[in-house]
Coordinates of C-alpha atoms in Angstrom, one line a residue:
M1 CA 0.0 0.0 0.0
R2 CA 1.0 3.6 -0.5
V3 CA -0.2 5.9 2.3
I4 CA -0.3 9.6 3.1
I5 CA 0.0 10.9 6.6
F6 CA -1.1 14.4 7.6
G7 CA 0.2 15.5 11.0
A8 CA 3.1 13.0 11.4
T9 CA 4.9 15.3 13.9
G10 CA 2.1 15.0 16.5
M11 CA 1.9 12.3 19.1
V12 CA -0.5 10.1 17.3
G13 CA 1.0 10.9 13.9
Q14 CA 4.5 9.9 15.1
G15 CA 3.1 6.5 16.2
V16 CA 1.3 6.0 12.9
L17 CA 4.4 6.9 10.9
R18 CA 6.5 4.5 12.9
E19 CA 4.1 1.6 12.2
C20 CA 3.9 2.4 8.5
L21 CA 7.7 2.4 8.2
L22 CA 7.9 -0.9 10.0
D23 CA 5.1 -2.7 8.2
E24 CA 5.9 -4.6 5.1
R25 CA 2.4 -4.0 3.7
V26 CA 3.2 -0.3 3.3
E27 CA 5.6 0.3 0.4
R28 CA 5.6 4.1 0.4
V29 CA 4.8 6.8 2.9
L30 CA 4.2 10.5 2.1
T31 CA 3.9 12.9 5.0
V32 CA 2.3 16.3 4.6
G33 CA 2.6 19.0 7.2
R34 CA 3.9 22.4 8.2
T35 CA 7.1 21.2 9.8
P36 CA 9.6 18.4 8.9
V37 CA 9.2 15.0 10.6
G38 CA 12.9 14.9 11.4
R39 CA 13.7 11.4 10.2
S40 CA 14.7 9.6 7.0
H41 CA 13.7 6.2 5.7
P42 CA 13.9 4.6 2.2
K43 CA 10.0 4.4 2.1
L44 CA 9.5 8.0 3.3
R45 CA 9.0 11.1 1.4
E46 CA 7.8 14.3 3.0
I47 CA 6.2 17.6 1.8
V48 CA 6.5 20.6 4.0
H49 CA 3.7 23.0 3.0
A50 CA 2.7 26.1 5.0
D51 CA -0.9 26.5 3.9
L52 CA -2.8 23.2 4.4
L53 CA -6.0 24.9 3.4
D54 CA -4.7 25.2 -0.2
L55 CA -3.5 21.8 -1.5
A56 CA -3.8 22.7 -5.2
P57 CA 0.0 23.1 -5.6
L58 CA 0.5 19.5 -4.2
E59 CA -2.2 17.7 -6.3
A60 CA 0.3 16.0 -8.6
E61 CA 2.1 14.7 -5.5
L62 CA -1.1 13.5 -3.8
A63 CA -2.6 11.4 -6.5
G64 CA -2.4 7.6 -6.7
Y65 CA -2.3 6.8 -3.0
D66 CA -4.3 4.0 -1.4
A67 CA -5.0 5.6 2.0
C68 CA -4.7 8.8 4.0
F69 CA -4.2 8.7 7.7
F70 CA -5.2 12.1 9.0
C71 CA -3.7 12.7 12.4
L72 CA -3.4 16.5 12.4
G73 CA -5.2 18.3 15.2
V74 CA -5.0 20.9 18.0
S75 CA -6.3 21.2 21.5
S76 CA -9.4 23.4 21.8
A77 CA -8.1 24.9 25.1
G78 CA -8.1 28.7 24.9
M79 CA -9.4 28.7 21.3
G80 CA -12.5 30.4 19.9
E81 CA -14.8 28.3 17.8
Q82 CA -14.0 30.0 14.5
D83 CA -10.3 29.4 14.9
Y84 CA -10.7 25.9 16.1
R85 CA -13.1 25.1 13.2
R86 CA -10.7 26.5 10.7
I87 CA -8.0 24.0 11.8
T88 CA -10.2 21.1 12.7
Y89 CA -12.9 21.2 10.0
D90 CA -11.6 23.3 7.2
V91 CA -8.1 21.8 7.0
T92 CA -9.4 18.3 7.3
L93 CA -12.0 18.8 4.6
A94 CA -9.5 20.4 2.3
A95 CA -7.5 17.2 2.4
G96 CA -10.6 14.9 2.3
A97 CA -12.2 16.7 -0.7
T98 CA -8.9 16.8 -2.6
L99 CA -8.2 13.1 -2.1
A100 CA -11.8 12.2 -2.9
R101 CA -11.4 13.9 -6.2
L102 CA -7.9 12.5 -7.0
S103 CA -8.4 9.0 -5.6
P104 CA -12.1 8.3 -5.2
G105 CA -12.8 5.2 -3.1
S106 CA -9.5 5.3 -1.3
T107 CA -9.3 4.9 2.5
F108 CA -9.4 8.0 4.7
V109 CA -8.9 7.5 8.5
Y110 CA -9.6 10.6 10.7
V111 CA -8.5 10.7 14.3
S112 CA -11.3 12.4 16.1
G113 CA -11.9 11.7 19.8
A114 CA -14.1 10.0 22.4
G115 CA -17.2 12.2 23.1
T116 CA -17.4 13.6 19.6
D117 CA -21.0 14.6 18.8
A118 CA -22.2 17.0 16.1
R119 CA -25.1 18.0 18.4
G120 CA -23.0 18.0 21.6
R121 CA -22.7 20.9 24.1
A122 CA -19.0 21.1 24.0
M123 CA -17.6 23.2 21.2
W124 CA -14.8 20.8 20.2
A125 CA -17.3 17.9 20.1
R126 CA -19.6 19.7 17.7
V127 CA -16.8 20.8 15.4
K128 CA -15.3 17.3 15.3
G129 CA -18.7 15.8 14.8
A130 CA -19.4 18.0 11.9
T131 CA -16.0 17.1 10.5
E132 CA -16.8 13.4 10.8
N133 CA -20.2 13.8 9.1
A134 CA -18.6 15.8 6.2
L135 CA -15.9 13.2 5.6
L136 CA -18.4 10.3 5.7
A137 CA -20.4 12.1 3.0
L138 CA -17.4 12.1 0.6
P139 CA -16.8 9.3 -2.0
L140 CA -14.1 7.8 0.2
E141 CA -13.8 4.7 2.4
A142 CA -13.8 7.0 5.5
Y143 CA -13.3 5.7 9.0
M144 CA -13.5 7.8 12.2
F145 CA -11.2 6.9 15.1
R146 CA -12.4 8.0 18.5
P147 CA -9.7 7.0 20.9
G148 CA -10.1 7.7 24.6
Y149 CA -6.8 7.6 26.6
I150 CA -3.8 7.1 24.3
Q151 CA -0.6 5.8 25.8
P152 CA 2.4 6.9 23.8
L153 CA 5.0 4.2 23.3
H154 CA 8.6 3.8 21.9
G155 CA 9.8 7.2 23.1
I156 CA 7.0 9.2 21.4
T157 CA 5.9 12.4 23.2
S158 CA 3.2 15.0 22.7
R159 CA 4.2 18.4 21.4
T160 CA 1.7 20.0 23.8
R161 CA 3.5 20.8 27.1
W162 CA 0.6 20.1 29.4
Y163 CA -0.1 16.7 27.7
R164 CA 3.6 15.8 28.2
L165 CA 3.3 16.6 31.9
A166 CA 0.1 14.6 32.2
Y167 CA 1.7 11.6 30.6
V168 CA 4.6 11.7 33.0
V169 CA 2.0 11.2 35.8
T170 CA -0.1 8.6 34.0
V171 CA 2.7 6.3 32.6
P172 CA 3.0 4.3 35.8
L173 CA -0.8 4.0 35.9
Y174 CA -1.3 2.7 32.4
P175 CA -1.1 -1.1 33.2
V176 CA -3.8 -0.4 35.8
L177 CA -5.9 1.6 33.4
R178 CA -5.6 -1.1 30.8
R179 CA -6.8 -3.8 33.2
L180 CA -9.7 -1.8 34.7
F181 CA -10.8 0.0 31.5
P182 CA -9.8 -2.1 28.6
S183 CA -12.5 -0.6 26.3
A184 CA -11.3 3.0 27.0
V185 CA -7.6 2.9 26.4
T186 CA -5.3 2.3 23.5
T187 CA -1.7 3.2 22.4
T188 CA 0.0 5.0 19.6
E189 CA 1.2 1.6 18.3
R190 CA -2.3 0.1 18.2
I191 CA -3.7 3.1 16.4
G192 CA -1.1 2.8 13.7
Q193 CA -1.5 -0.9 13.4
A194 CA -5.3 -0.5 13.2
M195 CA -5.1 2.1 10.4
I196 CA -2.9 -0.1 8.3
A197 CA -5.2 -3.1 8.8
I198 CA -8.3 -1.1 7.9
A199 CA -6.6 0.4 4.8
E200 CA -5.9 -3.2 3.8
H201 CA -9.3 -4.8 4.3
G202 CA -11.7 -2.3 5.8
A203 CA -13.7 -2.6 9.0
P204 CA -17.4 -3.6 9.8
E205 CA -18.1 -0.1 11.3
R206 CA -17.1 3.4 10.2
V207 CA -16.8 4.9 13.7
L208 CA -14.4 3.1 16.0
G209 CA -13.8 3.6 19.7
P210 CA -10.8 2.3 21.6
A211 CA -12.0 -1.3 21.9
A212 CA -12.7 -1.4 18.1
I213 CA -9.4 0.2 17.3
N214 CA -7.5 -2.4 19.4
A215 CA -9.5 -5.2 17.8
A216 CA -8.7 -3.9 14.3
A217 CA -5.0 -3.7 15.3
G218 CA -5.0 -7.5 15.7
G219 CA -2.5 -9.4 17.9
P220 CA -0.8 -8.2 21.1
T221 CA 1.5 -5.2 21.2
H222 CA 5.2 -5.9 21.1
P223 CA 8.3 -3.7 21.4
R224 CA 10.2 -3.2 18.2

C-alpha cells in the first residue's frame, strides 16, 4: 500500500508513521505538514507545506495513494470556535475533498476523539462531529477513530506541554488503566496498526472507539 499521513509530527502521527515504516504491507509513505518530521527512511517522502487549506500546488504529488491517515489536530483549550473550526474542520476537509477527487474510493482515516458529537454541548465535540459527518459524505472509504486515553510508546511524546506533563504522571498507571478500563484505552502503536489493517481490508463499522481500534490492530502489542 501507498499511504499519506497528515500530522506526522504530533503524538498520534508519530506513532502512525513508525508503524507504517515498519510494516511490510506499506511500500511508500508520504507525509504532509507544516514542519519536517525529522527522520529519514527509504520508504519515506515528505512535503512541508505552509498552507494546508490550499493543497492545489500539491495535487500532482497526492494522486495515486491507497490511503490517507489524518492525524493532524490541535487542542481546543483557549481557542475560539471560529479558529478551532478552521484548523479542525476546514483543513481536514481540504484534504478529504482533494483526495476524494484525486483517488475516489481510497481509504481515509480521521483521528477524532471520544465524546465527539455534532449535536453535543462542547464546542470541540460539535466541530469534530461536523468534520466526521462531512468526511463520511465524501466518496471515500472513510473511518473515524475516536480514541479515549492514548498511551504513547517507543519514546514518542506529545508536542503539547501540558499533555507531556500529564503523561509523566499517568505512565505508571497505564497497566492499571488497561486492566480496569480495557475498552477505554489504546496506544500510539495500536492506532497505527489498526489504520494499516483497515486500509488493507476495511472494517465492519465506520466509527471506531478504543476497543474497536484495538480489535482492528489484531495481535498483542510488542516492542520493536
